[in-house]
GROMACS .gro file of C-alpha atoms in nm:
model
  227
    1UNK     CA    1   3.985   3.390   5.449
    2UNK     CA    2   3.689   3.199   5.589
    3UNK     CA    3   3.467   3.409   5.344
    4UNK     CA    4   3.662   3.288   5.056
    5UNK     CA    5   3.694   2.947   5.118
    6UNK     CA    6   3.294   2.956   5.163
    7UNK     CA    7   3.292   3.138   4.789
    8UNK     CA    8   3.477   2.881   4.624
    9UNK     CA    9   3.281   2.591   4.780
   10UNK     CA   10   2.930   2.782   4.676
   11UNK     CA   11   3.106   2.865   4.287
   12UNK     CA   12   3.230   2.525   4.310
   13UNK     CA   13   2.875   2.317   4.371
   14UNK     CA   14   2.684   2.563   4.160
   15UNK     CA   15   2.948   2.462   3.878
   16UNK     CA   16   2.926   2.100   3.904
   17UNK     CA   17   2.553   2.086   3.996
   18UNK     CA   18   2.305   1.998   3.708
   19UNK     CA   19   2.076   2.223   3.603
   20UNK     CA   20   1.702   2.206   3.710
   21UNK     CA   21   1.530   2.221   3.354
   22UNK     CA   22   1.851   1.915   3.205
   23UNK     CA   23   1.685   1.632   3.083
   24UNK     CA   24   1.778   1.290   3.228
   25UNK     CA   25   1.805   0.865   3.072
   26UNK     CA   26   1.447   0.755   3.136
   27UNK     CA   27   1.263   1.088   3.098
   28UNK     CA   28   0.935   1.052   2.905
   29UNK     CA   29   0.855   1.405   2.728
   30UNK     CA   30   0.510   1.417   2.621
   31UNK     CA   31   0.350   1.732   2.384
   32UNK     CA   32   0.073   1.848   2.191
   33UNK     CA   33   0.007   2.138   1.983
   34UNK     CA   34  -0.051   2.274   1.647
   35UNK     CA   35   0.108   2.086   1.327
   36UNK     CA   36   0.060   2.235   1.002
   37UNK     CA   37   0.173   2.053   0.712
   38UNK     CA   38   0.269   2.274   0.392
   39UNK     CA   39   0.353   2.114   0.065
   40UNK     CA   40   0.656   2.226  -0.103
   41UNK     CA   41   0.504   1.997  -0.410
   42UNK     CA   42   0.599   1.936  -0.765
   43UNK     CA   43   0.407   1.700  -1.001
   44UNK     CA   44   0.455   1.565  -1.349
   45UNK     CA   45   0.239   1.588  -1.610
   46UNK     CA   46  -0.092   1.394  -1.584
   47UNK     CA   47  -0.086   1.065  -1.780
   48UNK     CA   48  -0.368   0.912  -1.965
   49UNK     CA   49  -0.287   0.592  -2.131
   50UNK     CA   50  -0.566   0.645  -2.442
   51UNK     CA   51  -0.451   0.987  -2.509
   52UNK     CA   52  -0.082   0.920  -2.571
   53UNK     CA   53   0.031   0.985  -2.216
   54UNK     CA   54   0.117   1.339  -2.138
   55UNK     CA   55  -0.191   1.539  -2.152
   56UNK     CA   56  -0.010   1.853  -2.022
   57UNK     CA   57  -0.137   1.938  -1.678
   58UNK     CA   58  -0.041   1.920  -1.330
   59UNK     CA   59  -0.182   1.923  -0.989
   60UNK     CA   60  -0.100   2.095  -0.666
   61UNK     CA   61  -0.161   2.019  -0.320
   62UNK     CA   62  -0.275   2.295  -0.058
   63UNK     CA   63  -0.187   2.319   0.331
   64UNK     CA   64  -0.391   2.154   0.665
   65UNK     CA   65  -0.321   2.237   1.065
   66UNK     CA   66  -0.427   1.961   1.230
   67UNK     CA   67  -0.371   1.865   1.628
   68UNK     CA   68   0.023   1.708   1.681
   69UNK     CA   69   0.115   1.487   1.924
   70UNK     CA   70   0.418   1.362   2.018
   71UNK     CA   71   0.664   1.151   2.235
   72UNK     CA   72   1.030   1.159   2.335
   73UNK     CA   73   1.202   0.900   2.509
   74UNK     CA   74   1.561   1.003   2.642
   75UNK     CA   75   1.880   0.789   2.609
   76UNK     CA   76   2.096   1.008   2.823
   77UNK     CA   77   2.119   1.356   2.888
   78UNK     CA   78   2.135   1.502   2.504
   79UNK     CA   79   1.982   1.207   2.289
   80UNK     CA   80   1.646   1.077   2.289
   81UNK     CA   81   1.414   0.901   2.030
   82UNK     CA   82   1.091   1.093   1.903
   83UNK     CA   83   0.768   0.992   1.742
   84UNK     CA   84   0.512   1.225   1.588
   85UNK     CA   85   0.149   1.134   1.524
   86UNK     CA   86  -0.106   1.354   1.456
   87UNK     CA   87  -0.494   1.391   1.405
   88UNK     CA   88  -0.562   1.301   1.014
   89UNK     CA   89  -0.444   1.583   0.704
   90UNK     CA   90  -0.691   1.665   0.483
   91UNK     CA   91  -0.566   1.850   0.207
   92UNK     CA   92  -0.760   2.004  -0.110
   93UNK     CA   93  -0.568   1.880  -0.472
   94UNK     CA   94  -0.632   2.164  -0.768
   95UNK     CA   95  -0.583   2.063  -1.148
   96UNK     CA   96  -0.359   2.325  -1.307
   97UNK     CA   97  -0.234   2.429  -1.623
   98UNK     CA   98  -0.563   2.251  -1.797
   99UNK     CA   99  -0.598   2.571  -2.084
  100UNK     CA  100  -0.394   2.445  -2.352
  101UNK     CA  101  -0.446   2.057  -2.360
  102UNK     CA  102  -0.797   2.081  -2.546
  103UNK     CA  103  -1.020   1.860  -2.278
  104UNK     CA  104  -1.183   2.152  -2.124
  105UNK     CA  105  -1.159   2.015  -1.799
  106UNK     CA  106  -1.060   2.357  -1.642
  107UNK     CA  107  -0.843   2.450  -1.357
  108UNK     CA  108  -0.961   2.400  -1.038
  109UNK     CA  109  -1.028   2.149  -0.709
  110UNK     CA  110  -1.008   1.819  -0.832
  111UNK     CA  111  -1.016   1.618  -0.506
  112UNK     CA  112  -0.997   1.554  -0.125
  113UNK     CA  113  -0.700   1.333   0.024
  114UNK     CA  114  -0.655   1.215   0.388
  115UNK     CA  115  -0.319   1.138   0.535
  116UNK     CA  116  -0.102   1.035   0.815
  117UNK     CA  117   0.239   1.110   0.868
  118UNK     CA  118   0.377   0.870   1.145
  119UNK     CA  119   0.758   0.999   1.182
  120UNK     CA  120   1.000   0.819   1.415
  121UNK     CA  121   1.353   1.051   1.507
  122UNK     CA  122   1.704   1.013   1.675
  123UNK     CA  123   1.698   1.371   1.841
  124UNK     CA  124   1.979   1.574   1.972
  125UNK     CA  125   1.931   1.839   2.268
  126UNK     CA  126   2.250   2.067   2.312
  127UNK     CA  127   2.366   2.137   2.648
  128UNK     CA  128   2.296   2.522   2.749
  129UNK     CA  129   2.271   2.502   3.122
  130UNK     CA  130   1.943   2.731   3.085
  131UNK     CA  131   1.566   2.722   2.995
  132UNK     CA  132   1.646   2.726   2.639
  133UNK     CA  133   1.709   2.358   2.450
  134UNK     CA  134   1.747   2.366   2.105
  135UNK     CA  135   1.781   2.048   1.907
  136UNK     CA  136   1.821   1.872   1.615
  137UNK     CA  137   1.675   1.550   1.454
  138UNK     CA  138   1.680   1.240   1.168
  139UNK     CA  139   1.407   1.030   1.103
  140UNK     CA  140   1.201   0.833   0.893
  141UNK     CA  141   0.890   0.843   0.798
  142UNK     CA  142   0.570   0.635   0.644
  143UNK     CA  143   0.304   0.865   0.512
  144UNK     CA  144  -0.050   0.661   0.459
  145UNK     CA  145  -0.322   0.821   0.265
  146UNK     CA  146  -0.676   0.721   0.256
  147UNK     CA  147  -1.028   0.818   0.223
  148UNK     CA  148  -0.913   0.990  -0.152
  149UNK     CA  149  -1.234   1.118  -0.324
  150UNK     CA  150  -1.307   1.350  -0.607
  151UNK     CA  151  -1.527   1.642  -0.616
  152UNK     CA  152  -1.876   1.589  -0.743
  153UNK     CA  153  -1.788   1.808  -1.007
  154UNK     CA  154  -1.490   1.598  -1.169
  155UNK     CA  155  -1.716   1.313  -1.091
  156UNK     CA  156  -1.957   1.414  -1.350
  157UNK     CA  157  -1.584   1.465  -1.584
  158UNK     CA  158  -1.607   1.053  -1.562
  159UNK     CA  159  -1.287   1.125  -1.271
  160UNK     CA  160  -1.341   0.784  -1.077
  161UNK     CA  161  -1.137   0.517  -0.838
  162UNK     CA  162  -0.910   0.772  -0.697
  163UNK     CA  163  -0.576   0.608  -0.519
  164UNK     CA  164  -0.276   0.723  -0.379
  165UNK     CA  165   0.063   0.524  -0.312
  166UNK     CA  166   0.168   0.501   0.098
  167UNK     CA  167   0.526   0.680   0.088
  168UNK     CA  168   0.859   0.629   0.311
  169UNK     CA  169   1.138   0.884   0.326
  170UNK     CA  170   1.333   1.118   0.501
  171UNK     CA  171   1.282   1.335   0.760
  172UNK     CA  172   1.492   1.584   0.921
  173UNK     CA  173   1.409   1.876   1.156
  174UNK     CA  174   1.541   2.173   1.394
  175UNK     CA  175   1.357   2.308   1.719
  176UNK     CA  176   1.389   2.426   2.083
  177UNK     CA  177   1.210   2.333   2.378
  178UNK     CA  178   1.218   2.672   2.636
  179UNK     CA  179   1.139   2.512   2.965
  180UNK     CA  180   0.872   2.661   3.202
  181UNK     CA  181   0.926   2.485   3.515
  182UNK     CA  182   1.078   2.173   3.575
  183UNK     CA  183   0.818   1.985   3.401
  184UNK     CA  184   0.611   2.225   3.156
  185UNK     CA  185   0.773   2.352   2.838
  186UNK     CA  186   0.703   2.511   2.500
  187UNK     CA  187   0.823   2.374   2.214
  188UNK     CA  188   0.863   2.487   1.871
  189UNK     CA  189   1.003   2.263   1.599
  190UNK     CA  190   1.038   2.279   1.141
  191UNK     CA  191   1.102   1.960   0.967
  192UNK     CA  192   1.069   1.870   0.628
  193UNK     CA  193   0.980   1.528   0.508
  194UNK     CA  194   1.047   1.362   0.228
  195UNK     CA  195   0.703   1.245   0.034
  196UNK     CA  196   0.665   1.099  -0.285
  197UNK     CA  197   0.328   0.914  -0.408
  198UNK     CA  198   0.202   0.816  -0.728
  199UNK     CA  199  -0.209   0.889  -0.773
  200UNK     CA  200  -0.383   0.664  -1.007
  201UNK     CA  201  -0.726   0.695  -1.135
  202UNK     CA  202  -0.996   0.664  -1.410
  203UNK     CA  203  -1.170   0.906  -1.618
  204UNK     CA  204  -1.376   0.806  -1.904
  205UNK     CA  205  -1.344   0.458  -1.816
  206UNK     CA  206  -0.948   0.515  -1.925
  207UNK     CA  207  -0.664   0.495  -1.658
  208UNK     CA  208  -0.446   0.780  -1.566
  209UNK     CA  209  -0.159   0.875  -1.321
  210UNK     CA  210   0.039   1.112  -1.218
  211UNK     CA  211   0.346   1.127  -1.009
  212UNK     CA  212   0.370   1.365  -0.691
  213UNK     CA  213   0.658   1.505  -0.491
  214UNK     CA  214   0.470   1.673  -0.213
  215UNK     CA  215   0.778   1.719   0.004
  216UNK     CA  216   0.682   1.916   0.237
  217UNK     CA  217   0.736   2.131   0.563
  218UNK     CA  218   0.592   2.093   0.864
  219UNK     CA  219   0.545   2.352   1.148
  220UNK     CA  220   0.497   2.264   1.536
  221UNK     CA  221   0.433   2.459   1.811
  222UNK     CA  222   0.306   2.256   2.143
  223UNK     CA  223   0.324   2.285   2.491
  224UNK     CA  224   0.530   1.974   2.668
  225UNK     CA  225   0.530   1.784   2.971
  226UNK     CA  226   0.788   1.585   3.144
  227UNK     CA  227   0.774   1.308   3.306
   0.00000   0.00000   0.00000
């Protein structure tokens, strides 16, 4: 009888005890880790005012992996409020579809953009009473690109005064934190952000433009600490 009693008291505080990895109100999770930012992008047609407009190509934008850092301040036990920084994107834009419009600029790198992606989240951790947290997150984000510069190449095709709209959209993303210990953890996240920019420039002393969605995902994988 005494043996059972004990049982149910032991089954009874394990139950209602919290677990050792559950975050906490006030806990400060810091990470860093690898970001990669891939561009699901789509762009109009390239504009030139003197040639009618449409001049029937297009650009594309490749990927960069850059150093992520990032910051979660928790509410309670399952929400908290994120924000991701990172070192500075560089990504290569290539002119495309340039055969049948008659210029003879060719297909190929066109330019060099910088960016960064500041994203602030609400973030939801579900309860799973075990080293595995996954979680799921809204945001907003402000991209801001600078340091835009063609190729010496399209330089010498009169491409000049290179400039890219700042963008603010959308940002939503899924990911798991598998704790270590009580402080350490891994974390893996996805997100895609919404990112729209217009890029304006000169060639031939005429101006141009063309409209970008580069929309794209973005990959995490860090190590975290708590605090």
């Amino acid at each position: 009888m005494k043996k059972s009693a004990l049982a149910t008291l032991v089954l009874a505080a394990l139950v209602s005890a919290p677990s050792a990895f559950a975050y906490e109100a006030g806990d400060i999770i810091v990470r860093a880790g690898l970001t990669s930012v891939s561009p699901n992008d789509d762009s109009s047609n390239v504009n030139v005012d003197a040639l009618g407009g449409n001049v029937g190509m297009g650009v594309e934008v490749d990927s960069n992996t850059q150093l992520g850092l990032n910051l979660v301040y928790m509410l309670d036990s399952n929400w908290g409020l994120e924000v991701l920084a990172a070192t500075p994107f560089t990504h290569d834009v290539t002119l495309i579809d340039t055969a049948d419009n008659g210029l003879g600029l060719g297909d190929g790198k066109l330019a060099e953009v910088t960016h960064l992606p500041p994203t602030v989240s609400a973030v939801y951790f579900f309860d799973t009473n075990s080293a595995f947290t996954p979680y799921v997150g809204v945001g907003v984000n402000y991209t801001i690109f600078f340091d835009e510069e063609f190729t010496g190449a399209r330089e010498d095709q009169t491409f000049t005064d290179l400039d890219l709209d700042n963008s603010f959209g959308l940002a939503a993303q899924v990911g798991f934190d598998f704790q270590v210990d009580d402080n350490w953890s891994i974390n893996a996240s996805a997100r895609y952000i919404k990112i729209d920019t217009t890029a304006e420039f000169t060639v031939a002393d005429v101006k141009g433009s063309v409209d970008v969605d580069i929309d794209p995902y973005v990959f995490t994988i860090s190590a975290g600490y708590k605090f």
